[in-house]
Amino acid sequence: MQPKNLQRLLRALGRQGLDVTYSDVYDGLRLRTYSVRLANSPDTPAAEVLLPEGFPVEAKALKQLANLANVRHPAGGCVCRACATPDFHPGDAGVAIGSVVETVDQVIPGAVGSDINCGMRLHVADLTIDEFLKKRDLFVERMKGDYFFGTRDVTMTAHTMRALFQYGVPGWLDAMLDNATGSVVKSDLQQLSQECDRIFLDGSMNGNWKLAPAELVPDDGLVRDGGLGTIGSGNHFVEVQRVDKVENRALAHAWGVREGQLAFMIHSGSRNVGKYIGGMWRDRAKAAWPQGLKYPESHIFPLSAHSHPELVASYLAAEATAANYGFINRLLLAELLRLRLREVYGDIEAPLVYDLPHNITLPSADSGDKANSQSKIARWVTRKGACPAYVGQPVIIPGSMGAYSYLMVGKGNPAFCHSASHGAGRVRSRFELNRKGASHTEAELGLTGVDCITLREERRIEEAPAAYKPIQSVIDVQVEANMVDVVARLSPILTFKA
DNA sequence: ATGTGC
């Protein structure tokens, strides 16, 4: 940006009450960062924003981020660190997508939002693309049946449903194993169970999932659920891909990933469960704001661990309930696809590579250490539209439809709250692309050659490549900033959008 | 994000 334009932008942001510092050097590298805080709150942390090459910062998103960094409960609790990933953009509930905050003695339900545990899941399969394409039509027909018409309702016992909410994937599988018969094959469930041990019981979740309130499901009888095994809308999808290029052979090998393999990537969440719980707790946090004090201007309400530890615990329990539902939803979407792969192409294992939550509250990476446990400081990290990127752990970043996606490894950069982007970042609204009278050609939308399977044409348009930043600039800047490193690049074959 | 909703 020209110095003159930059000065103008900074002055405009200043008029909106923002104190902004711009730098084109970060950590000795030529990277663009903004550091932002509310001018009237100099004692709150400045939020760090990393930007990709060639895209201006959005004032509204900066304001939302500064507001979030300033959230503090009068009874005790504050934000100790805040940042935004390079795909960040304004959110409709006052919190920007791509925001990450670390909090002390408070949790902020609104900073997770209502799309609880939306996230990514990646599988690979030993099948060449040529083999896949030979029976592509049959495979697609069956998947359409599963994803668009098939499993509208999943019926299970109240016991199984409770296990799902309370104990997550491992507990749910145990409950399934108890009465697995017929089409539910025990050996399959046992295999899944082992995968879950690897993913969910590796300590990263700190047992956080065993908190869900029991009263959410009936004691006995059958429960019909309409959300499990459904993709959802917006940017959610299931995509068949090719492992196009392996950049880190050692890690790819360790994770079971090889060049030329078929892969499938799932981006989905907790559907109505998260919406219900996220909305309910946004209201409850507001209602718990101290009587007689005026509301914070941002209307983002924290729950204090000082004045209301029981509300903090209940919220985390409710959030975990929805998170469990999200994990199992992605698992079922993967199982449906794996089932059809086997039917159409023969005995293929299609193992899980990893599964990651985008919208969730986790114990802070620092909270488990000795100093913290002695001082009894409660710390959390809350992400909204950002991917965990802890040292050595897999990171999955999808590009837009038709673009590459990336399997990466986290570098655990504390300046960016051990996080990475959750995608390329939207630059044009759904409304803008779909409004009456607007007509874009396939080429203008970037849809040429994209194999998108959907029942609704508007989905293709709203989610067209032209609606997003190019992924490469977003990946590059995060590699340069030492947040992540590329392990493998994946190219799209076909995409299911509901 | 939400079997969306002015």
Coordinates of C-alpha atoms (C1' of nucleotides) in Angstrom, one line a residue:
Chain A
M1 CA 0.0 0.0 0.0
Q2 CA 1.2 3.6 -0.8
P3 CA 2.2 5.4 2.4
K4 CA -0.4 8.1 1.7
N5 CA -3.2 5.6 1.4
L6 CA -2.0 3.8 4.5
Q7 CA -2.0 7.1 6.5
R8 CA -5.5 7.7 5.3
L9 CA -6.6 4.2 6.4
L10 CA -5.0 4.6 9.8
R11 CA -6.7 8.0 10.3
A12 CA -10.1 6.5 9.3
L13 CA -9.6 3.6 11.7
G14 CA -8.7 6.2 14.4
R15 CA -12.0 8.0 13.9
Q16 CA -13.7 4.6 14.6
G17 CA -11.9 4.5 18.0
L18 CA -9.2 2.2 17.0
D19 CA -5.5 2.5 17.8
V20 CA -3.8 0.7 15.0
T21 CA -0.1 0.1 14.3
Y22 CA 0.9 -1.2 10.8
S23 CA 4.1 -2.9 10.1
D24 CA 5.5 -4.5 6.9
V25 CA 8.2 -6.3 8.9
Y26 CA 7.3 -9.2 11.2
D27 CA 10.0 -11.2 12.9
G28 CA 12.6 -9.8 10.5
L29 CA 10.5 -10.9 7.5
R30 CA 8.6 -8.8 5.0
L31 CA 5.1 -9.6 6.3
R32 CA 2.2 -7.3 6.7
T33 CA 0.7 -7.1 10.2
Y34 CA -1.7 -4.8 11.9
S35 CA -1.7 -4.5 15.7
V36 CA -5.1 -3.2 16.9
R37 CA -6.8 -2.1 20.2
L38 CA -9.6 0.2 21.3
A39 CA -8.1 3.6 21.8
N40 CA -10.0 4.1 25.0
S41 CA -8.7 0.8 26.5
P42 CA -4.9 1.1 26.4
D43 CA -4.5 -1.6 29.1
T44 CA -6.0 -4.4 27.0
P45 CA -3.8 -6.5 24.8
A46 CA -3.2 -5.3 21.2
A47 CA -4.5 -8.0 18.8
E48 CA -2.1 -9.1 16.1
V49 CA -3.4 -9.5 12.5
L50 CA -1.4 -11.2 9.7
L51 CA -2.5 -10.3 6.2
P52 CA -1.9 -12.2 2.9
E53 CA -0.3 -10.4 0.0
G54 CA -2.6 -8.3 -2.2
F55 CA -5.6 -7.9 0.1
P56 CA -6.7 -4.8 2.1
V57 CA -7.6 -5.1 5.7
E58 CA -11.4 -4.8 6.5
A59 CA -12.1 -2.1 9.0
K60 CA -15.2 -3.8 10.3
A61 CA -13.3 -7.0 11.1
L62 CA -10.5 -5.0 12.9
K63 CA -13.1 -3.2 15.0
Q64 CA -14.7 -6.6 15.9
L65 CA -11.3 -8.0 16.9
A66 CA -10.4 -5.0 19.0
N67 CA -13.8 -5.3 20.8
L68 CA -13.2 -9.0 21.5
A69 CA -9.7 -8.3 22.9
N70 CA -11.3 -5.8 25.2
V71 CA -13.9 -8.2 26.7
R72 CA -13.5 -8.3 30.5
H73 CA -15.9 -9.3 33.3
P74 CA -16.2 -6.7 36.1
A75 CA -16.0 -9.5 38.7
G76 CA -12.7 -10.8 37.3
G77 CA -11.5 -12.2 34.0
C78 CA -9.8 -10.7 30.9
V79 CA -8.3 -11.5 27.5
C80 CA -4.6 -12.0 27.8
R81 CA -3.9 -12.4 24.1
A82 CA -5.8 -11.9 20.8
C83 CA -5.0 -12.4 17.2
A84 CA -6.6 -13.0 13.8
T85 CA -5.6 -15.4 11.0
P86 CA -5.0 -14.2 7.5
D87 CA -8.5 -15.4 6.3
F88 CA -10.3 -13.2 8.8
H89 CA -13.4 -11.3 7.8
P90 CA -16.4 -9.7 9.7
G91 CA -18.8 -12.0 11.5
D92 CA -22.5 -11.2 11.8
A93 CA -22.7 -11.5 15.6
G94 CA -20.0 -9.0 16.4
V95 CA -17.1 -11.5 16.4
A96 CA -14.9 -11.7 13.3
I97 CA -14.4 -15.1 11.7
G98 CA -10.7 -16.0 12.2
S99 CA -10.5 -14.5 15.7
V100 CA -8.5 -16.3 18.5
V101 CA -8.4 -15.2 22.1
E102 CA -6.7 -16.5 25.2
T103 CA -8.7 -15.7 28.3
V104 CA -7.9 -15.7 32.0
D105 CA -10.7 -16.5 34.5
Q106 CA -13.4 -16.0 32.0
V107 CA -15.0 -17.7 29.0
I108 CA -16.8 -15.9 26.1
P109 CA -19.6 -18.0 24.6
G110 CA -20.0 -15.4 21.8
A111 CA -16.4 -15.9 20.8
V112 CA -17.2 -19.5 19.8
G113 CA -20.6 -18.6 18.4
S114 CA -23.4 -20.9 17.3
D115 CA -21.5 -23.0 14.8
I116 CA -19.8 -25.0 17.6
N117 CA -17.1 -27.5 16.4
C118 CA -17.4 -26.8 12.8
G119 CA -14.2 -28.4 11.6
M120 CA -12.2 -30.5 9.2
R121 CA -11.7 -34.2 8.7
L122 CA -9.3 -35.9 6.3
H123 CA -9.1 -39.5 5.1
V124 CA -6.8 -41.2 2.5
A125 CA -7.5 -44.3 0.5
D126 CA -5.2 -46.5 -1.6
L127 CA -7.1 -46.0 -4.9
T128 CA -5.8 -44.3 -8.0
I129 CA -7.7 -41.4 -9.5
D130 CA -8.1 -43.4 -12.8
E131 CA -9.7 -46.3 -10.9
F132 CA -11.9 -43.9 -9.1
L133 CA -13.1 -42.0 -12.2
K134 CA -14.0 -45.3 -14.0
K135 CA -16.9 -45.8 -11.6
R136 CA -17.4 -42.2 -10.7
D137 CA -21.0 -42.0 -11.8
L138 CA -22.1 -45.0 -9.8
F139 CA -20.2 -43.7 -6.7
V140 CA -21.8 -40.2 -7.1
E141 CA -25.3 -41.6 -7.4
R142 CA -24.9 -43.6 -4.2
M143 CA -23.4 -40.7 -2.3
K144 CA -26.2 -38.4 -3.5
G145 CA -28.6 -40.8 -1.9
D146 CA -26.7 -40.8 1.4
Y147 CA -25.9 -37.1 1.6
F148 CA -29.0 -35.5 0.0
F149 CA -31.9 -38.0 0.5
G150 CA -30.8 -40.9 2.7
T151 CA -30.2 -40.5 6.4
R152 CA -32.6 -37.7 7.3
D153 CA -33.3 -39.4 10.6
V154 CA -30.9 -41.5 12.6
T155 CA -32.8 -43.6 15.2
M156 CA -30.9 -44.7 18.3
T157 CA -31.6 -45.6 21.9
A158 CA -31.6 -42.9 24.6
H159 CA -28.6 -44.6 26.1
T160 CA -26.6 -44.3 22.8
M161 CA -27.7 -40.7 22.4
R162 CA -26.6 -39.8 25.9
A163 CA -23.2 -41.5 25.3
L164 CA -22.9 -39.4 22.2
F165 CA -23.4 -36.1 24.0
Q166 CA -21.6 -37.0 27.2
Y167 CA -18.6 -39.0 26.2
G168 CA -18.1 -38.1 22.6
V169 CA -16.9 -40.5 20.0
P170 CA -15.3 -43.1 22.3
G171 CA -18.4 -43.4 24.5
W172 CA -20.7 -43.4 21.6
L173 CA -18.8 -46.3 20.0
D174 CA -18.8 -48.2 23.2
A175 CA -22.6 -47.9 23.4
M176 CA -22.8 -49.0 19.7
L177 CA -20.6 -51.9 20.4
D178 CA -22.9 -53.1 23.2
N179 CA -25.6 -53.8 20.8
A180 CA -24.0 -53.8 17.4
T181 CA -25.7 -56.2 15.0
G182 CA -26.6 -56.7 11.4
S183 CA -25.2 -54.0 9.2
V184 CA -23.2 -52.4 12.0
V185 CA -20.1 -54.5 11.9
K186 CA -18.2 -54.9 15.2
S187 CA -14.8 -55.0 13.7
D188 CA -15.4 -51.7 11.9
L189 CA -16.5 -50.1 15.1
Q190 CA -13.4 -51.5 16.9
Q191 CA -11.2 -50.1 14.1
L192 CA -12.9 -46.7 14.5
S193 CA -12.5 -46.9 18.2
Q194 CA -8.8 -47.3 17.9
E195 CA -8.7 -44.2 15.6
C196 CA -10.6 -42.3 18.2
D197 CA -8.2 -43.3 20.9
R198 CA -5.4 -41.8 18.8
I199 CA -7.2 -38.6 18.0
F200 CA -9.3 -37.8 21.0
L201 CA -7.5 -39.4 23.9
D202 CA -4.1 -38.0 23.1
G203 CA -4.3 -35.5 25.9
S204 CA -5.0 -32.5 23.6
M205 CA -8.6 -32.3 24.7
N206 CA -7.8 -32.7 28.4
G207 CA -10.8 -34.9 29.1
N208 CA -12.9 -31.8 28.3
W209 CA -15.6 -33.9 26.5
K210 CA -16.9 -35.7 29.6
L211 CA -18.9 -32.8 30.8
A212 CA -22.1 -32.8 28.9
P213 CA -25.3 -32.2 30.9
A214 CA -27.3 -35.4 31.2
E215 CA -30.7 -33.8 31.0
L216 CA -30.5 -33.1 27.3
V217 CA -31.8 -36.5 26.3
P218 CA -34.6 -38.8 27.7
D219 CA -33.7 -41.6 30.1
D220 CA -35.0 -44.4 27.8
G221 CA -36.9 -45.1 24.6
L222 CA -35.7 -44.3 21.1
V223 CA -34.4 -40.9 19.9
R224 CA -34.7 -39.8 16.3
D225 CA -32.1 -37.3 15.2
G226 CA -32.3 -35.4 11.9
G227 CA -28.9 -33.8 11.9
L228 CA -26.4 -36.6 12.1
G229 CA -24.7 -37.6 8.8
T230 CA -25.7 -34.3 7.0
I231 CA -23.2 -31.9 5.5
G232 CA -25.0 -28.6 6.3
S233 CA -24.8 -25.5 4.1
G234 CA -22.7 -22.4 3.8
N235 CA -19.1 -23.2 3.2
H236 CA -19.5 -26.8 4.5
F237 CA -18.7 -29.6 2.0
V238 CA -17.4 -33.1 1.4
E239 CA -14.7 -33.3 -1.3
V240 CA -13.0 -36.1 -3.0
Q241 CA -9.3 -35.2 -3.7
R242 CA -6.0 -36.5 -5.0
V243 CA -2.8 -36.3 -2.9
D244 CA -1.2 -34.1 -5.5
K245 CA 2.2 -33.3 -4.1
V246 CA 4.0 -34.4 -0.9
E247 CA 6.4 -31.7 0.4
N248 CA 7.4 -33.4 3.7
R249 CA 7.9 -37.1 3.0
A250 CA 8.8 -38.1 6.6
L251 CA 5.6 -36.6 8.2
A252 CA 3.4 -37.7 5.3
H253 CA 4.7 -41.2 5.7
A254 CA 4.1 -41.1 9.5
W255 CA 0.5 -40.0 8.9
G256 CA -0.1 -42.6 6.2
V257 CA -0.2 -40.2 3.3
R258 CA 1.3 -40.9 -0.1
E259 CA 1.4 -39.1 -3.4
G260 CA -1.3 -40.2 -5.9
Q261 CA -3.7 -41.5 -3.2
L262 CA -7.3 -40.7 -3.3
A263 CA -8.3 -38.5 -0.3
F264 CA -11.6 -37.2 1.1
M265 CA -12.0 -34.0 3.1
I266 CA -15.0 -33.1 5.2
H267 CA -15.9 -29.6 6.5
S268 CA -19.0 -29.8 8.7
G269 CA -20.2 -29.1 12.2
S270 CA -22.7 -29.7 14.9
R271 CA -25.7 -28.6 12.9
N272 CA -28.8 -27.5 14.9
V273 CA -27.3 -28.7 18.2
G274 CA -24.5 -26.1 18.1
K275 CA -26.9 -23.5 16.9
Y276 CA -29.3 -24.2 19.8
I277 CA -26.6 -24.3 22.5
G278 CA -24.6 -21.3 21.1
G279 CA -27.7 -19.1 20.9
M280 CA -28.9 -20.2 24.4
W281 CA -25.5 -19.3 26.0
R282 CA -25.2 -16.1 24.2
D283 CA -28.4 -15.1 26.0
R284 CA -27.4 -16.6 29.3
A285 CA -24.1 -14.7 29.4
K286 CA -25.9 -11.5 28.7
A287 CA -28.4 -12.3 31.5
A288 CA -25.6 -13.0 33.9
W289 CA -24.0 -9.6 33.4
P290 CA -23.9 -7.8 36.8
Q291 CA -27.2 -6.0 37.6
G292 CA -27.0 -2.2 37.4
L293 CA -23.9 -2.1 35.2
K294 CA -24.3 -0.9 31.7
Y295 CA -23.7 -3.4 28.9
P296 CA -20.3 -3.4 27.1
E297 CA -20.7 -1.5 23.9
S298 CA -19.6 -4.6 21.9
H299 CA -22.4 -6.7 23.3
I300 CA -20.0 -9.5 23.7
F301 CA -20.6 -11.0 27.2
P302 CA -18.1 -13.1 29.2
L303 CA -18.8 -15.5 32.0
S304 CA -16.6 -15.0 35.0
A305 CA -14.9 -17.8 36.8
H306 CA -14.8 -15.6 39.9
S307 CA -18.4 -14.7 40.3
H308 CA -20.1 -17.6 38.4
P309 CA -17.8 -20.6 38.3
E310 CA -20.9 -22.8 38.0
L311 CA -22.0 -21.0 34.8
V312 CA -18.5 -21.4 33.3
A313 CA -18.6 -25.1 34.0
S314 CA -22.2 -25.4 32.6
Y315 CA -21.3 -23.5 29.5
L316 CA -18.2 -25.6 28.9
A317 CA -20.3 -28.7 29.4
A318 CA -22.9 -27.5 26.9
E319 CA -20.3 -26.5 24.4
A320 CA -18.7 -30.0 24.8
T321 CA -22.1 -31.6 24.1
A322 CA -22.3 -29.8 20.8
A323 CA -18.6 -30.5 20.1
N324 CA -19.2 -34.2 20.6
Y325 CA -22.1 -34.0 18.2
G326 CA -19.9 -32.3 15.6
F327 CA -17.2 -34.9 15.8
I328 CA -19.7 -37.7 15.4
N329 CA -21.4 -36.0 12.6
R330 CA -18.1 -35.7 10.7
L331 CA -17.3 -39.4 11.6
L332 CA -20.7 -40.5 10.1
L333 CA -20.2 -38.4 6.9
A334 CA -16.8 -40.2 6.5
E335 CA -18.4 -43.6 7.3
L336 CA -21.0 -43.1 4.6
L337 CA -18.4 -42.3 2.1
R338 CA -16.1 -45.1 3.2
L339 CA -19.0 -47.6 3.0
R340 CA -19.8 -46.6 -0.7
L341 CA -16.1 -46.7 -1.6
R342 CA -16.0 -50.3 -0.5
E343 CA -19.2 -51.1 -2.3
V344 CA -18.1 -49.6 -5.6
Y345 CA -14.4 -50.2 -5.6
G346 CA -13.8 -53.2 -3.3
D347 CA -12.1 -53.7 0.0
I348 CA -10.5 -50.3 0.7
E349 CA -9.6 -49.2 4.2
A350 CA -9.6 -45.4 3.9
P351 CA -8.0 -44.6 7.2
L352 CA -8.4 -41.3 9.1
V353 CA -5.6 -38.8 8.9
Y354 CA -6.9 -36.3 11.4
D355 CA -10.0 -34.4 12.6
L356 CA -9.8 -30.8 13.9
P357 CA -12.3 -28.3 15.5
H358 CA -12.5 -24.7 14.2
N359 CA -15.0 -23.2 16.7
I360 CA -14.3 -24.3 20.2
T361 CA -12.9 -23.4 23.7
L362 CA -10.0 -25.5 24.8
P363 CA -7.8 -25.3 27.9
S364 CA -4.9 -23.0 27.0
A365 CA -1.7 -24.8 25.9
D366 CA 0.0 -23.2 29.0
S367 CA -2.7 -24.1 31.5
G368 CA -1.4 -27.6 32.1
D369 CA 2.0 -26.6 33.4
K370 CA 3.1 -26.6 37.0
A371 CA 3.2 -22.8 37.5
N372 CA -0.4 -22.5 36.4
S373 CA -1.8 -25.3 38.4
Q374 CA -0.1 -23.9 41.5
S375 CA -1.4 -20.4 40.9
K376 CA -4.8 -21.7 40.1
I377 CA -5.2 -19.4 37.1
A378 CA -7.8 -20.7 34.7
R379 CA -6.9 -20.1 31.1
W380 CA -8.7 -21.0 27.9
V381 CA -8.1 -20.5 24.2
T382 CA -11.2 -19.8 22.1
R383 CA -11.2 -20.0 18.3
K384 CA -13.8 -18.9 15.9
G385 CA -13.1 -19.9 12.4
A386 CA -9.5 -20.8 13.1
C387 CA -7.6 -24.1 13.1
P388 CA -5.5 -25.3 16.0
A389 CA -1.8 -25.5 14.9
Y390 CA 0.1 -27.0 17.8
V391 CA 3.7 -28.1 17.4
G392 CA 3.9 -31.3 15.3
Q393 CA 0.1 -31.8 15.0
P394 CA -1.6 -32.1 11.7
V395 CA -3.4 -29.0 10.4
I396 CA -6.0 -29.2 7.5
I397 CA -6.6 -26.0 5.5
P398 CA -9.2 -26.2 2.7
G399 CA -9.1 -24.0 -0.4
S400 CA -12.2 -22.8 -2.0
M401 CA -14.1 -25.1 -4.5
G402 CA -11.8 -26.0 -7.4
A403 CA -8.7 -24.9 -5.5
Y404 CA -6.0 -26.8 -3.8
S405 CA -6.3 -27.8 -0.1
Y406 CA -3.4 -28.4 2.2
L407 CA -2.3 -30.9 4.9
M408 CA 0.1 -29.0 7.1
V409 CA 2.0 -29.4 10.3
G410 CA 1.6 -26.9 13.2
K411 CA 4.6 -24.9 14.4
G412 CA 2.9 -23.7 17.6
N413 CA 3.5 -20.0 17.1
P414 CA 2.4 -18.3 20.4
A415 CA 2.1 -14.9 18.8
F416 CA -0.8 -16.3 16.8
C417 CA -2.2 -18.4 19.7
H418 CA -1.0 -21.7 18.2
S419 CA -3.5 -21.3 15.4
A420 CA -3.8 -21.2 11.6
S421 CA -6.4 -20.1 9.2
H422 CA -9.5 -22.3 8.6
G423 CA -9.6 -21.6 4.8
A424 CA -8.9 -18.9 2.2
G425 CA -11.3 -16.3 3.6
R426 CA -14.5 -15.0 2.0
V427 CA -14.1 -11.7 0.0
R428 CA -17.6 -11.4 -1.6
S429 CA -20.9 -12.0 0.3
R430 CA -23.4 -14.7 -0.6
F431 CA -25.9 -11.9 -1.2
E432 CA -23.5 -10.0 -3.5
L433 CA -23.1 -13.1 -5.7
N434 CA -26.7 -14.3 -5.7
R435 CA -28.8 -11.1 -5.7
K436 CA -31.5 -10.7 -8.2
G437 CA -30.4 -9.4 -11.6
A438 CA -26.7 -10.4 -11.0
S439 CA -25.6 -12.7 -13.6
H440 CA -22.0 -14.0 -13.7
T441 CA -20.6 -16.5 -16.2
E442 CA -19.1 -19.7 -15.1
A443 CA -15.7 -18.4 -16.0
E444 CA -16.2 -15.1 -14.0
L445 CA -17.2 -17.2 -11.0
G446 CA -14.1 -19.4 -11.4
L447 CA -16.3 -22.5 -11.8
T448 CA -15.0 -23.7 -15.2
G449 CA -14.1 -27.4 -14.8
V450 CA -15.3 -27.6 -11.2
D451 CA -17.3 -30.8 -10.5
C452 CA -19.8 -29.7 -7.8
I453 CA -22.6 -32.1 -6.9
T454 CA -25.5 -30.3 -5.4
L455 CA -29.3 -30.1 -5.6
R456 CA -29.3 -26.3 -5.4
E457 CA -27.6 -24.2 -8.1
E458 CA -27.3 -21.1 -5.8
R459 CA -24.9 -23.1 -3.6
R460 CA -22.4 -23.3 -6.5
I461 CA -22.6 -19.6 -7.0
E462 CA -22.4 -18.5 -3.4
E463 CA -19.4 -20.8 -2.8
A464 CA -17.7 -20.2 -6.2
P465 CA -14.0 -19.7 -6.2
A466 CA -14.5 -16.0 -7.0
A467 CA -16.1 -15.5 -3.5
Y468 CA -12.8 -16.4 -1.8
K469 CA -9.2 -15.2 -1.7
P470 CA -6.8 -17.4 -3.6
I471 CA -5.6 -20.0 -1.1
Q472 CA -1.9 -19.8 -2.1
S473 CA -1.3 -16.3 -0.7
V474 CA -3.0 -17.3 2.6
I475 CA -0.9 -20.5 2.9
D476 CA 2.4 -18.7 2.0
V477 CA 2.0 -16.0 4.6
Q478 CA 1.4 -18.5 7.3
V479 CA 4.4 -20.6 6.4
E480 CA 6.6 -17.4 6.4
A481 CA 5.2 -16.4 9.7
N482 CA 6.2 -19.8 11.2
M483 CA 2.6 -20.8 12.1
V484 CA 2.6 -24.0 9.9
D485 CA 4.5 -25.9 7.3
V486 CA 3.2 -27.7 4.2
V487 CA 3.2 -31.5 4.3
A488 CA 1.1 -32.3 1.3
R489 CA -1.0 -30.5 -1.4
L490 CA -4.4 -31.9 -2.3
S491 CA -6.2 -31.3 -5.6
P492 CA -10.0 -31.5 -5.9
I493 CA -11.8 -34.2 -7.9
L494 CA -15.4 -33.5 -7.0
T495 CA -17.3 -31.7 -4.3
F496 CA -20.6 -32.4 -2.5
K497 CA -22.5 -29.3 -1.4
A498 CA -25.9 -29.6 0.3
Chain B
dA1 C1' -23.5 -21.1 10.5
dT2 C1' -29.2 -22.3 10.9
dG3 C1' -34.0 -28.0 6.8
dT4 C1' -31.8 -19.9 6.9
dG5 C1' -35.7 -15.5 5.9
dC6 C1' -36.4 -8.8 4.9

